[in-house]
Coordinates of C-alpha atoms in Angstrom, one line a residue:
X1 CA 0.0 0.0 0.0
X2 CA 3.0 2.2 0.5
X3 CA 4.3 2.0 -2.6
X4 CA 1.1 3.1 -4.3
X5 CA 0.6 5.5 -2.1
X6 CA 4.0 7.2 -3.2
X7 CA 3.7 6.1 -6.5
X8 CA 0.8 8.0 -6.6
X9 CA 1.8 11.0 -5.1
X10 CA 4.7 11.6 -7.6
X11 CA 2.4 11.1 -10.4
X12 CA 0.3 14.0 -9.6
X13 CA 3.7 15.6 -9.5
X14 CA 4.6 15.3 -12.7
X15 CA 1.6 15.6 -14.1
X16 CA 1.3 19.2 -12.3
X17 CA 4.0 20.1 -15.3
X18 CA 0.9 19.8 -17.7
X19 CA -0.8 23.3 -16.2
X20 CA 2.8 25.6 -16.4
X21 CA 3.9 23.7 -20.1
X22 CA 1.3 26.3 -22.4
X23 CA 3.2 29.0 -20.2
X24 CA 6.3 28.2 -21.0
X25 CA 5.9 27.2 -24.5
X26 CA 4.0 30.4 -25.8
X27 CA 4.6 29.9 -29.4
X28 CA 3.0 26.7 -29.8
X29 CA -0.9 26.5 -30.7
X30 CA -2.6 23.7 -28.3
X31 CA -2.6 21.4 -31.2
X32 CA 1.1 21.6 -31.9
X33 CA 1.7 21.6 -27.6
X34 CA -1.0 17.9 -27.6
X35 CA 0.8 16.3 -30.6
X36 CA 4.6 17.1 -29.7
X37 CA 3.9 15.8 -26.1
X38 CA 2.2 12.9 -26.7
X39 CA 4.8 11.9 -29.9
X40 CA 7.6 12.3 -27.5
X41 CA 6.1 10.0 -25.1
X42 CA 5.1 7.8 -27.8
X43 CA 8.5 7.6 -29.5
X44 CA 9.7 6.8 -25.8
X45 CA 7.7 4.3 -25.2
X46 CA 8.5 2.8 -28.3
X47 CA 12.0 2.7 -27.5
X48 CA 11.5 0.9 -24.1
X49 CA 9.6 -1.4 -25.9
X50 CA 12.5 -2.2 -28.3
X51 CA 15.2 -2.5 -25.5
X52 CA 12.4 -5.2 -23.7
X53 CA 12.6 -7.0 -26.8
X54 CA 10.1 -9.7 -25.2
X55 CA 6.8 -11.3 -26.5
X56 CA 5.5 -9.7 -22.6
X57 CA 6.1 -6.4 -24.3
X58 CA 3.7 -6.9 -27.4
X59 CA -0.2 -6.3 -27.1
X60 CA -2.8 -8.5 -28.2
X61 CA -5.2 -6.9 -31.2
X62 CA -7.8 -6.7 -28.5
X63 CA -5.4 -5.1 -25.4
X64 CA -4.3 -2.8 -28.5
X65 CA -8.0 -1.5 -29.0
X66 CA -8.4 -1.2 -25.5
X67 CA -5.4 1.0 -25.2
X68 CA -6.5 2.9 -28.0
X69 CA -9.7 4.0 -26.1
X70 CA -8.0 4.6 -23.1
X71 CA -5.6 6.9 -24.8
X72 CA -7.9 9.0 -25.9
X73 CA -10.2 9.6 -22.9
X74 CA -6.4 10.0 -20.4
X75 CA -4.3 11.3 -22.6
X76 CA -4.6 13.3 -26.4
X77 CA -8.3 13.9 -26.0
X78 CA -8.3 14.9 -22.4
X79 CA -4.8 17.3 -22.7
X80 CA -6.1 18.8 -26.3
X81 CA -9.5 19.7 -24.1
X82 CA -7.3 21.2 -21.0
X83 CA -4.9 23.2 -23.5
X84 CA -8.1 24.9 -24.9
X85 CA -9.5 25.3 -21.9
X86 CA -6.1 27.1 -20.7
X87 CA -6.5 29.5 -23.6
X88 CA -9.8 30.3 -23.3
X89 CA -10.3 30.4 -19.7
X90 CA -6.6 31.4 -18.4
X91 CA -4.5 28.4 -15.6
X92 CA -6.8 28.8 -13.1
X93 CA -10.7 27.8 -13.5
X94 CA -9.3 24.9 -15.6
X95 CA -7.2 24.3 -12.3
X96 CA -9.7 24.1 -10.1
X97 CA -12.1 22.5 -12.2
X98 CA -9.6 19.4 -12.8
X99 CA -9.0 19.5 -9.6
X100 CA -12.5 18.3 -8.5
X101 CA -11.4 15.2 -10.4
X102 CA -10.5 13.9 -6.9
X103 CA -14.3 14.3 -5.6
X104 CA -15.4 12.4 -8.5
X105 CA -13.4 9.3 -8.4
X106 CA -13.8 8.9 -4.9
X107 CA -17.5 9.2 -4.8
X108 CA -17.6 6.7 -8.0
X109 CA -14.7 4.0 -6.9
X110 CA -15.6 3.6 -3.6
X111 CA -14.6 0.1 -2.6
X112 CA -18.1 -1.8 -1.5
X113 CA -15.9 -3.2 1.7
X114 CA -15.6 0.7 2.6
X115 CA -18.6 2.5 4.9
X116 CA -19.5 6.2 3.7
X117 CA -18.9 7.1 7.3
X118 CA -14.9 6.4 7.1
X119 CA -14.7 7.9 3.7
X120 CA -17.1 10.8 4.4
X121 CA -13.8 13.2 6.4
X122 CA -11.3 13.1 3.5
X123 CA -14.0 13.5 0.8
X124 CA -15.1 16.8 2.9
X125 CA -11.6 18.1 3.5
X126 CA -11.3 17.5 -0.2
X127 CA -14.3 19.2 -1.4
X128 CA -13.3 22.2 1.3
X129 CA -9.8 22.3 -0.4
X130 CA -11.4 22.7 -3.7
X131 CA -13.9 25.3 -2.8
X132 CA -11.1 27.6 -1.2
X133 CA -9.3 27.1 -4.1
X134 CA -12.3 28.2 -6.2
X135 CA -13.1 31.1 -4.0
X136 CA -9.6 32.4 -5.3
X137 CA -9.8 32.0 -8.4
X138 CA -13.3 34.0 -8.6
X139 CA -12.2 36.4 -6.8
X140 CA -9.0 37.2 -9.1
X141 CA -11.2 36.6 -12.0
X142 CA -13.3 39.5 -10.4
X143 CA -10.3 42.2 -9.7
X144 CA -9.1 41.4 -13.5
X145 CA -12.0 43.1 -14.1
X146 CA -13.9 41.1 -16.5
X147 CA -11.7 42.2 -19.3
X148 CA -9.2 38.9 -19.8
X149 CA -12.3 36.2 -19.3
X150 CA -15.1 37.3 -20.6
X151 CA -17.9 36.3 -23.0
X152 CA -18.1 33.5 -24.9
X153 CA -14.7 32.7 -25.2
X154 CA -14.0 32.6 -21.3
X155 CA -17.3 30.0 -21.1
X156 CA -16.2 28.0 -24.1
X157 CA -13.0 27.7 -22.2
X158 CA -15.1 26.2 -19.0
X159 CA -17.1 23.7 -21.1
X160 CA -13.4 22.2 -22.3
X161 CA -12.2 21.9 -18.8
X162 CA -15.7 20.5 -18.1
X163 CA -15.4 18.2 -20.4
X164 CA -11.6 16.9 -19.9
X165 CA -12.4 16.5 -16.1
X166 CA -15.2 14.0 -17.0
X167 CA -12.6 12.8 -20.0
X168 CA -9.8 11.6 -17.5
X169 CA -12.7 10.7 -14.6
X170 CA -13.8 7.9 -16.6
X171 CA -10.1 6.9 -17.8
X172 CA -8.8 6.7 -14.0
X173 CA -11.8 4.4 -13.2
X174 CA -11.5 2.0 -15.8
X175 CA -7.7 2.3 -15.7
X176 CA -8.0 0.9 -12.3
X177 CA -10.9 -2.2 -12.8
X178 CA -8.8 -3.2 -15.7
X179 CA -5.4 -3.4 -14.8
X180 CA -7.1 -5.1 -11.6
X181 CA -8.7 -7.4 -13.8
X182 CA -5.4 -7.9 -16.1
X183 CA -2.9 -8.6 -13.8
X184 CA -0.7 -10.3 -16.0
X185 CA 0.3 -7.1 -17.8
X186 CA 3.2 -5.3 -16.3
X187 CA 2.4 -1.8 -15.2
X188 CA 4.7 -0.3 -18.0
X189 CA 3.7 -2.2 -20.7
X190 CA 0.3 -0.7 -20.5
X191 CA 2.3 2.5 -20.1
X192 CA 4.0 1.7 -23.1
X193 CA 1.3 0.8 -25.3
X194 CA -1.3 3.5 -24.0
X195 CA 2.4 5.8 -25.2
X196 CA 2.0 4.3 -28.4
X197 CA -1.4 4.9 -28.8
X198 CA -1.5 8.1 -27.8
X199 CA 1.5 9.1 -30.2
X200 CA -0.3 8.0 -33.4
X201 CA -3.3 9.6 -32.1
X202 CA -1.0 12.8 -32.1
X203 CA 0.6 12.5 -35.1
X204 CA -3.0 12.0 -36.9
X205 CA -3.9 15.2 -34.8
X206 CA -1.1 17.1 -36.0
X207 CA -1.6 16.5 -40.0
X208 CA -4.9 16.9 -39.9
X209 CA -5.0 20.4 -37.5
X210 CA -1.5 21.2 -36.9
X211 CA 1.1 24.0 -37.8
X212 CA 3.4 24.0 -41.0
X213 CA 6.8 22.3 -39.7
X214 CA 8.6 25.1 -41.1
X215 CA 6.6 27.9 -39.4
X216 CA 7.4 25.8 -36.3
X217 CA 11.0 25.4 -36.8
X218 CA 10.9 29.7 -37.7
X219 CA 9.8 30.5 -34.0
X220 CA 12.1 32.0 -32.0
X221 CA 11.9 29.7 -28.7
X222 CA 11.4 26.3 -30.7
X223 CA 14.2 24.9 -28.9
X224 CA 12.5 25.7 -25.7
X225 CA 8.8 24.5 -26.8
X226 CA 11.3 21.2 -28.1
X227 CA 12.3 20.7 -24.2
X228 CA 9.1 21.1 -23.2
X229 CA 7.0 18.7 -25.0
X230 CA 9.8 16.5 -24.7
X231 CA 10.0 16.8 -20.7
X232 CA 5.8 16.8 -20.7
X233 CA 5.9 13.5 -22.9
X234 CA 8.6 11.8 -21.2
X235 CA 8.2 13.1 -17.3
X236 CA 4.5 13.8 -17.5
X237 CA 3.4 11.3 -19.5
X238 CA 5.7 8.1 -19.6
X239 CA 6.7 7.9 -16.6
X240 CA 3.8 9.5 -14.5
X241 CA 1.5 6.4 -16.2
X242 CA 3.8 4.0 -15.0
X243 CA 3.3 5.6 -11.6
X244 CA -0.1 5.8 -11.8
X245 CA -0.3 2.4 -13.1
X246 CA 1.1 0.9 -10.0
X247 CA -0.9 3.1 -7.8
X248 CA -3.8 2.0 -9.3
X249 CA -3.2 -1.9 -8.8
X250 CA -2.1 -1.8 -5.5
X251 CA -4.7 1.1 -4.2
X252 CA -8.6 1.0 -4.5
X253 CA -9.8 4.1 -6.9
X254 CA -11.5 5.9 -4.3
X255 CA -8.2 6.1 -2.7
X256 CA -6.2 6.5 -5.9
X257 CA -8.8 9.3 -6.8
X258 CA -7.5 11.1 -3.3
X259 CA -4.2 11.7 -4.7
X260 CA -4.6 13.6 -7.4
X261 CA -5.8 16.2 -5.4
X262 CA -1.5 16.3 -5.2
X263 CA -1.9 17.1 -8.9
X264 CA -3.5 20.7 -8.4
X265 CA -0.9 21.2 -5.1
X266 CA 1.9 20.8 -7.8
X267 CA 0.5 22.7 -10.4
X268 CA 0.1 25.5 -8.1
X269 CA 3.4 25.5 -7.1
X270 CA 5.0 25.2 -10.4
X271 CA 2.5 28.2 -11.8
X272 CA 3.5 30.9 -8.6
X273 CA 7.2 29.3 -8.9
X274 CA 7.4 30.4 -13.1
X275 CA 5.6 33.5 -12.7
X276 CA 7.5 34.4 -9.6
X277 CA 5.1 34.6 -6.8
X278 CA 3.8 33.5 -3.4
X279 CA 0.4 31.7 -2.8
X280 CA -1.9 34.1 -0.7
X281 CA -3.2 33.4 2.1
X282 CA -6.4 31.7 1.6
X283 CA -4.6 29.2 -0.8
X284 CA -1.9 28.5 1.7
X285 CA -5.4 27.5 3.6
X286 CA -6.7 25.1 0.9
X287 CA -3.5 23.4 0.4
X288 CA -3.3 22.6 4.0
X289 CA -6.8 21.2 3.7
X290 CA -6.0 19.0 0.7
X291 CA -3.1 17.5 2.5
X292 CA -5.1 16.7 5.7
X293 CA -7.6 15.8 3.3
X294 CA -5.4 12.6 1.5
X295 CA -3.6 11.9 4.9
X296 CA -7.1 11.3 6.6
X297 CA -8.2 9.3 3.5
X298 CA -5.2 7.1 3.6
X299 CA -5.8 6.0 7.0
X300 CA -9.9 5.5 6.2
X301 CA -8.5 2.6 3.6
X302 CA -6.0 0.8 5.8

């Protein structure tokens, strides 16, 4: 149980990159940020697959549609929906709105051995976390005086997030029944082909709605976009699955959905860390709830 605990715990780490990587790679339109993550981690999962070199390593037809599907709902279509939503709606509501992803996957993967009662603390301090968070958020929204999220764009921008929240909440719940079910699959294999799924899915992505590769390779920080989707493919997407994919075999999902809440601390820290500022007060509040929030939640499952 340890190990998936902390398995899970640096997965929401890395995958806090995700929410600072449209930041830092300016230049790059969300279809060109999707595709050059998700190739990377493809590409890499394809060389780990090579070095393996064993029968273990090679899907089935039907493990290969199944990862196909899951792809899309965890990975290229969920990300392509939180990059628009970033755009339209700024890092924040997106944030928080992911970050309710917790309160979903605990209230829907709640182990039948488990009473409501035991669960009920951490899926309060969760939900308390979330709402500080949100009160935040509104209220910066508010002093930015309407101008920067406003109208139809700043709503379209909601209904993404919206809709990439319930994208990866159904992903991290049948993640978990089937690698519970297939337990003869090694937790980065199914990283690996999910990686290769997810890199075609890219590539398709990219010729079909994708930039010109030479007005990509014109941009004047293309060597930093480079590092970025190469870090977000590799860090955030290779290796965070593998993580996840052991937390998610060795932990039930209710508890499993509890620590992603460490996703939106590490995205918040990354985002105040690149713009070069310090958390005010009431989210040094929330954060301290979300932690008291997974440790009561780990002791409800023992």
């Amino acid at each position: 149980m340890l190990t998936g605990i902390f398995a899970g715990l640096a997965a929401g780490a890395l995958w806090g990159l995700v929410f600072v990587a449209p930041s830092m790679a300016p230049g790059l339109s969300a279809v060109d940020l999707v595709s050059g993550r998700f190739v990377s981690y493809g590409l890499g999962a394809l060389l780990v697959m090579a070095l393996s070199r064993g029968a273990r390593s090679v899907p089935t037809l039907k493990q290969a549609g199944v990862a196909v599907g899951m792809s899309v709902l965890g990975f290229s279509g969920y990300y392509l929906l939180l990059v628009l939503a970033i755009r339209d709606a700024g890092v924040e509501v997106p944030t928080l709105i992911i970050g309710t992803i917790p309160i979903w996957v605990m209230l829907l993967g709640k182990p039948e051995g488990l009473l409501w009662r035991a669960l009920l603390p951490g899926l309060f301090l969760t939900t308390s976390g979330v709402v500080l968070m949100m009160m935040e958020g509104l209220s910066r929204t508010g002093s930015a005086g309407g101008q920067e999220f406003a109208g139809w764009t700043y709503w379209r921008g909601v209904g993404y997030a919206v809709l990439s929240m319930v994208s990866w909440t159904v992903f991290a719940l049948l993640n978990s029944v089937w690698l519970k079910k297939h337990r003869e699959v090694h937790a980065t294999d199914w990283a690996n082909w999910l990686g290769v799924a997810s890199g075609l899915a890219a590539l398709v992505l990219w010729n079909v709605l994708g930039s010109d590769a030479n007005v990509l390779l014109a941009q004047a920080d293309i060597a930093q976009a480079a590092i970025v989707c190469v870090a977000t493919g590799l860090g955030s997407a290779w290796l965070a699955t593998v993580l996840w994919n052991i937390a998610s075999r060795r932990l039930s999902a209710s508890l499993c959905g509890q620590l992603i809440v460490s996703e939106t601390l590490f995205s918040l820290l990354y985002a105040f860390v690149w713009a070069g500022e310090w958390p005010v007060g009431i989210q040094w509040a929330a954060s301290v709830v979300f932690v008291l929030g997974i440790l009561v939640s780990i002791r409800a499952h023992r």
